[in-house]
Amino acid sequence: MGTTFPSWLSEHDRRLLVSPATDTVTPEAVVALDGSGTHRSINKAVAAVTAPVRRATTEKVIYVKAGRCQESVSISYRQEGVMLMGDGKGKTIIEGHKSVAAGYTTYSSSATVVCVDDAAAMGAGFIAKG
């Protein structure tokens, strides 16, 4: 059975989503908590790949290596074309610790990205895999 994608998703993005991890996709940034990547924070990687001085590409692929990232990820509407790619369910885990009880609004504390708690993605063209 084939995978059904929304009509607005480009053919290139469809290929990115069905391709095996980093075998066919070259990420612009690699997040690794152990320091073996280009960044130790997803937010810093997002900022780096969406900086105005970067070359204009449609997709900005960020590979998040296996591990438990403890941060609230926020991707603004100005940070377009971001793709987060992890090592899979239960391997790449992103968790934040914001809650309404701690004074955050429902929107800022409950929006999700990938299997992510406490993150918000609003950038046009945002996609996630793994």
XYZ file of N, CA and C in Angstrom:
390
model
N 0.841 -1.165 0.000
C 0.000 0.000 0.000
C 0.894 1.238 0.000
N 0.606 2.212 -0.861
C 1.405 3.422 -0.966
C 1.045 4.438 0.103
N 1.912 5.403 0.270
C 1.687 6.469 1.231
C 0.941 7.598 0.553
N -0.068 8.136 1.213
C -0.836 9.251 0.680
C -0.348 10.538 1.321
N -0.038 11.525 0.500
C 0.445 12.815 0.981
C -0.565 13.892 0.648
N -0.561 15.014 1.377
C -1.445 16.126 1.035
C -1.068 16.703 -0.323
N -2.029 17.254 -1.027
C -1.798 17.757 -2.383
C -0.796 18.904 -2.428
N -0.666 19.673 -1.347
C 0.248 20.814 -1.338
C 1.708 20.415 -1.177
N 1.987 19.163 -0.832
C 3.364 18.715 -0.612
C 4.037 18.462 -1.959
N 5.183 19.094 -2.165
C 5.875 18.962 -3.451
C 6.411 17.544 -3.648
N 6.681 17.195 -4.882
C 7.228 15.874 -5.206
C 8.584 15.684 -4.518
N 9.397 16.730 -4.489
C 10.699 16.659 -3.829
C 10.535 16.366 -2.337
N 9.598 17.041 -1.678
C 9.353 16.801 -0.253
C 8.819 15.391 -0.013
N 8.008 14.894 -0.919
C 7.506 13.519 -0.797
C 8.669 12.525 -0.837
N 9.619 12.766 -1.756
C 10.792 11.879 -1.843
C 11.624 11.950 -0.568
N 11.765 13.158 0.010
C 12.505 13.299 1.265
C 11.852 12.491 2.379
N 10.542 12.525 2.434
C 9.835 11.831 3.507
C 9.899 10.312 3.392
N 9.968 9.783 2.184
C 9.993 8.327 2.040
C 11.402 7.762 1.910
N 12.417 8.644 1.808
C 13.793 8.162 1.674
C 14.303 7.631 3.010
N 15.199 6.635 2.975
C 15.800 6.147 4.208
C 16.704 7.210 4.825
N 16.545 7.469 6.086
C 17.289 8.437 6.888
C 18.342 9.234 6.139
N 19.590 9.125 6.517
C 20.635 9.958 5.913
C 21.302 9.289 4.725
N 20.769 8.152 4.258
C 21.354 7.479 3.100
C 21.289 8.343 1.850
N 20.160 9.032 1.648
C 19.979 9.799 0.426
C 19.764 11.281 0.678
N 19.694 11.691 1.944
C 19.460 13.086 2.284
C 20.708 13.631 2.973
N 21.221 14.748 2.474
C 22.375 15.379 3.100
C 21.875 16.544 3.941
N 21.962 16.415 5.267
C 21.467 17.495 6.124
C 22.380 18.714 6.102
N 21.788 19.883 6.305
C 22.564 21.117 6.415
C 23.089 21.304 7.825
N 22.474 20.618 8.795
C 22.925 20.689 10.185
C 22.661 19.347 10.848
N 23.508 18.998 11.806
C 23.352 17.757 12.566
C 23.350 18.121 14.049
N 22.278 17.725 14.747
C 22.179 17.987 16.181
C 22.552 16.710 16.916
N 23.550 16.812 17.788
C 23.988 15.670 18.593
C 24.367 16.171 19.976
N 23.773 15.580 20.988
C 24.039 16.005 22.354
C 25.473 15.737 22.782
N 26.115 14.750 22.159
C 27.486 14.396 22.529
C 28.542 15.275 21.860
N 28.108 16.255 21.072
C 29.052 17.164 20.426
C 29.582 16.688 19.093
N 29.120 15.537 18.611
C 29.631 15.000 17.344
C 28.966 15.616 16.116
N 27.993 16.489 16.314
C 27.308 17.134 15.193
C 27.764 18.572 15.025
N 27.008 19.329 14.253
C 27.317 20.739 14.052
C 26.719 21.606 15.155
N 25.716 21.072 15.859
C 25.032 21.813 16.925
C 24.640 20.867 18.058
N 24.489 21.405 19.261
C 24.003 20.637 20.407
C 22.547 20.984 20.721
N 21.967 21.909 19.979
C 20.604 22.389 20.213
C 19.842 22.453 18.891
N 18.593 21.996 18.909
C 17.763 22.054 17.705
C 17.465 23.506 17.351
N 17.147 24.330 18.354
C 16.854 25.741 18.091
C 18.038 26.456 17.447
N 19.251 26.149 17.893
C 20.435 26.774 17.287
C 20.636 26.286 15.851
N 20.343 25.024 15.603
C 20.448 24.489 14.236
C 19.410 25.141 13.327
N 18.186 25.309 13.818
C 17.133 25.976 13.035
C 17.568 27.400 12.713
N 18.085 28.111 13.704
C 18.545 29.492 13.473
C 19.664 29.534 12.439
N 20.578 28.585 12.503
C 21.707 28.566 11.573
C 21.264 28.289 10.138
N 20.392 27.321 9.941
C 20.008 26.966 8.566
C 19.011 27.943 7.953
N 18.381 28.772 8.775
C 17.418 29.742 8.241
C 17.955 31.168 8.274
N 19.223 31.338 8.637
C 19.823 32.674 8.669
C 19.828 33.265 7.266
N 19.596 34.572 7.135
C 19.535 35.214 5.814
C 20.792 35.051 4.975
N 21.951 34.864 5.605
C 23.194 34.743 4.837
C 23.372 33.360 4.231
N 22.530 32.407 4.615
C 22.612 31.056 4.067
C 22.146 31.071 2.611
N 22.594 30.089 1.860
C 22.140 29.993 0.471
C 20.641 29.703 0.460
N 19.964 30.204 -0.524
C 18.513 30.028 -0.608
C 18.192 28.640 -1.147
N 17.770 27.764 -0.277
C 17.342 26.434 -0.691
C 15.903 26.252 -0.271
N 15.222 25.341 -0.929
C 13.833 25.086 -0.592
C 13.730 24.388 0.751
N 14.501 23.343 0.956
C 14.448 22.588 2.200
C 15.741 22.774 2.984
N 15.583 22.943 4.266
C 16.719 23.009 5.177
C 16.604 21.806 6.096
N 17.323 20.747 5.795
C 17.212 19.492 6.533
C 18.116 19.529 7.762
N 17.523 19.253 8.916
C 18.265 19.163 10.172
C 18.109 17.733 10.672
N 19.225 17.034 10.789
C 19.230 15.657 11.287
C 19.480 15.698 12.788
N 18.554 15.155 13.563
C 18.680 15.101 15.016
C 19.018 13.662 15.390
N 20.255 13.454 15.832
C 20.710 12.107 16.180
C 19.950 11.563 17.383
N 19.976 10.253 17.533
C 19.305 9.589 18.650
C 19.743 10.200 19.974
N 18.801 10.335 20.857
C 19.057 10.911 22.174
C 17.831 11.647 22.660
N 17.903 12.168 23.861
C 16.785 12.901 24.460
C 17.152 14.374 24.554
N 16.611 15.176 23.633
C 16.844 16.618 23.620
C 15.837 17.274 24.556
N 16.307 17.976 25.552
C 15.424 18.635 26.510
C 15.373 20.121 26.167
N 14.505 20.465 25.234
C 14.328 21.856 24.842
C 12.971 22.028 24.195
N 12.448 23.229 24.275
C 11.202 23.562 23.586
C 11.593 24.137 22.237
N 11.189 23.475 21.173
C 11.582 23.872 19.825
C 10.533 24.823 19.259
N 10.997 25.929 18.725
C 10.099 26.913 18.136
C 10.597 27.276 16.747
N 9.730 27.140 15.761
C 10.060 27.486 14.378
C 9.057 28.540 13.949
N 9.535 29.757 13.701
C 8.633 30.863 13.391
C 8.186 30.831 11.932
N 7.214 31.665 11.630
C 6.703 31.748 10.265
C 7.760 32.268 9.298
N 8.799 32.934 9.792
C 9.876 33.434 8.929
C 10.900 32.364 8.584
N 10.910 31.278 9.330
C 11.896 30.216 9.126
C 11.270 29.137 8.238
N 11.312 29.386 6.945
C 10.625 28.534 5.980
C 11.459 27.339 5.537
N 10.764 26.261 5.143
C 11.397 25.113 4.515
C 12.227 24.243 5.438
N 11.937 24.226 6.728
C 12.711 23.423 7.674
C 12.170 21.991 7.708
N 13.090 21.028 7.673
C 12.724 19.617 7.826
C 13.550 19.038 8.955
N 12.886 18.517 9.986
C 13.573 17.815 11.068
C 13.523 16.333 10.760
N 14.655 15.668 10.882
C 14.733 14.244 10.605
C 15.457 13.573 11.761
N 14.829 12.566 12.352
C 15.440 11.876 13.484
C 15.749 10.433 13.148
N 16.190 9.692 14.159
C 16.531 8.283 13.981
C 15.349 7.349 14.184
N 14.193 7.874 14.530
C 12.994 7.051 14.654
C 12.329 7.156 16.011
N 11.132 6.643 16.058
C 10.325 6.665 17.276
C 11.068 5.960 18.413
N 11.123 6.632 19.548
C 11.798 6.067 20.699
C 13.308 6.234 20.691
N 13.854 6.744 19.584
C 15.303 6.945 19.496
C 15.646 8.426 19.588
N 15.029 9.235 18.738
C 15.205 10.680 18.795
C 13.998 11.230 19.543
N 14.239 11.768 20.733
C 13.152 12.256 21.577
C 13.420 13.715 21.910
N 12.414 14.539 21.658
C 12.521 15.956 21.974
C 11.433 16.250 22.992
N 11.839 16.757 24.148
C 10.827 17.054 25.156
C 11.097 18.387 25.817
N 10.020 19.109 26.028
C 10.084 20.389 26.725
C 9.389 20.237 28.059
N 9.471 21.274 28.854
C 8.883 21.187 30.187
C 7.980 22.374 30.489
N 7.361 22.941 29.462
C 6.439 24.041 29.668
C 5.042 23.480 29.932
N 4.286 24.185 30.743
C 2.913 23.764 31.006
C 2.078 24.982 31.367
N 0.777 24.837 31.287
C -0.131 25.905 31.682
C 0.040 26.174 33.173
N 0.231 25.114 33.952
C 0.418 25.267 35.396
C 1.643 26.113 35.735
N 2.637 26.090 34.866
C 3.860 26.870 35.095
C 3.754 28.288 34.533
N 2.574 28.655 33.993
C 2.363 30.010 33.513
C 2.430 30.208 32.014
N 2.593 29.138 31.247
C 2.623 29.254 29.795
C 1.211 29.139 29.248
N 0.967 29.756 28.081
C -0.354 29.640 27.470
C -0.538 28.245 26.885
N -1.774 27.870 26.653
C -2.052 26.559 26.070
C -1.364 26.422 24.721
N -1.397 27.478 23.897
C -0.762 27.412 22.584
C 0.732 27.174 22.698
N 1.402 27.954 23.526
C 2.865 27.843 23.585
C 3.332 26.595 24.309
N 2.455 25.933 25.043
C 2.911 24.759 25.790
C 2.417 23.445 25.216
N 1.472 23.482 24.275
C 0.925 22.200 23.836
C 1.061 21.919 22.348
N 1.558 22.869 21.554
C 1.769 22.583 20.135
C 2.869 21.537 20.016
N 2.757 20.643 19.024
C 3.748 19.572 18.910
C 4.423 19.544 17.549
N 5.627 19.036 17.537
C 6.405 18.820 16.320
C 6.974 17.420 16.430
N 6.871 16.626 15.377
C 7.319 15.240 15.369
C 6.626 14.555 16.539
N 7.284 13.921 17.428
C 6.686 13.396 18.653
C 7.206 14.259 19.784
N 6.946 15.544 19.671
C 7.569 16.529 20.528
C 6.531 17.187 21.414
N 6.814 17.300 22.701
C 5.969 18.065 23.600
C 6.496 19.482 23.654
N 5.607 20.429 23.796
C 5.973 21.820 24.049
C 6.767 22.466 22.930
N 6.415 22.220 21.703
C 7.111 22.870 20.603
C 6.087 23.433 19.633
N 6.473 24.444 18.903
C 5.572 25.045 17.931
C 6.288 25.212 16.604
N 5.630 24.843 15.525
C 6.199 25.031 14.189
C 5.195 25.781 13.346
N 5.579 26.950 12.880
C 4.683 27.741 12.060
C 5.305 28.076 10.724
N 6.563 27.759 10.514
C 7.254 28.111 9.279
C 6.626 27.446 8.070
N 6.442 28.221 7.014
C 5.878 27.672 5.778
C 6.769 26.546 5.279
N 6.168 25.447 4.892
C 6.917 24.342 4.341
C 7.553 23.437 5.389
N 7.188 23.577 6.677
C 7.765 22.709 7.707
C 7.317 21.275 7.507
N 8.265 20.330 7.524
C 7.947 18.913 7.488
C 8.858 18.205 8.471
N 8.424 17.048 8.933
C 9.231 16.294 9.899
C 9.189 14.814 9.548
N 10.254 14.110 9.889
C 10.353 12.686 9.602
C 11.125 12.004 10.718
N 10.638 10.857 11.153
C 11.387 10.062 12.111
C 11.182 10.484 13.531
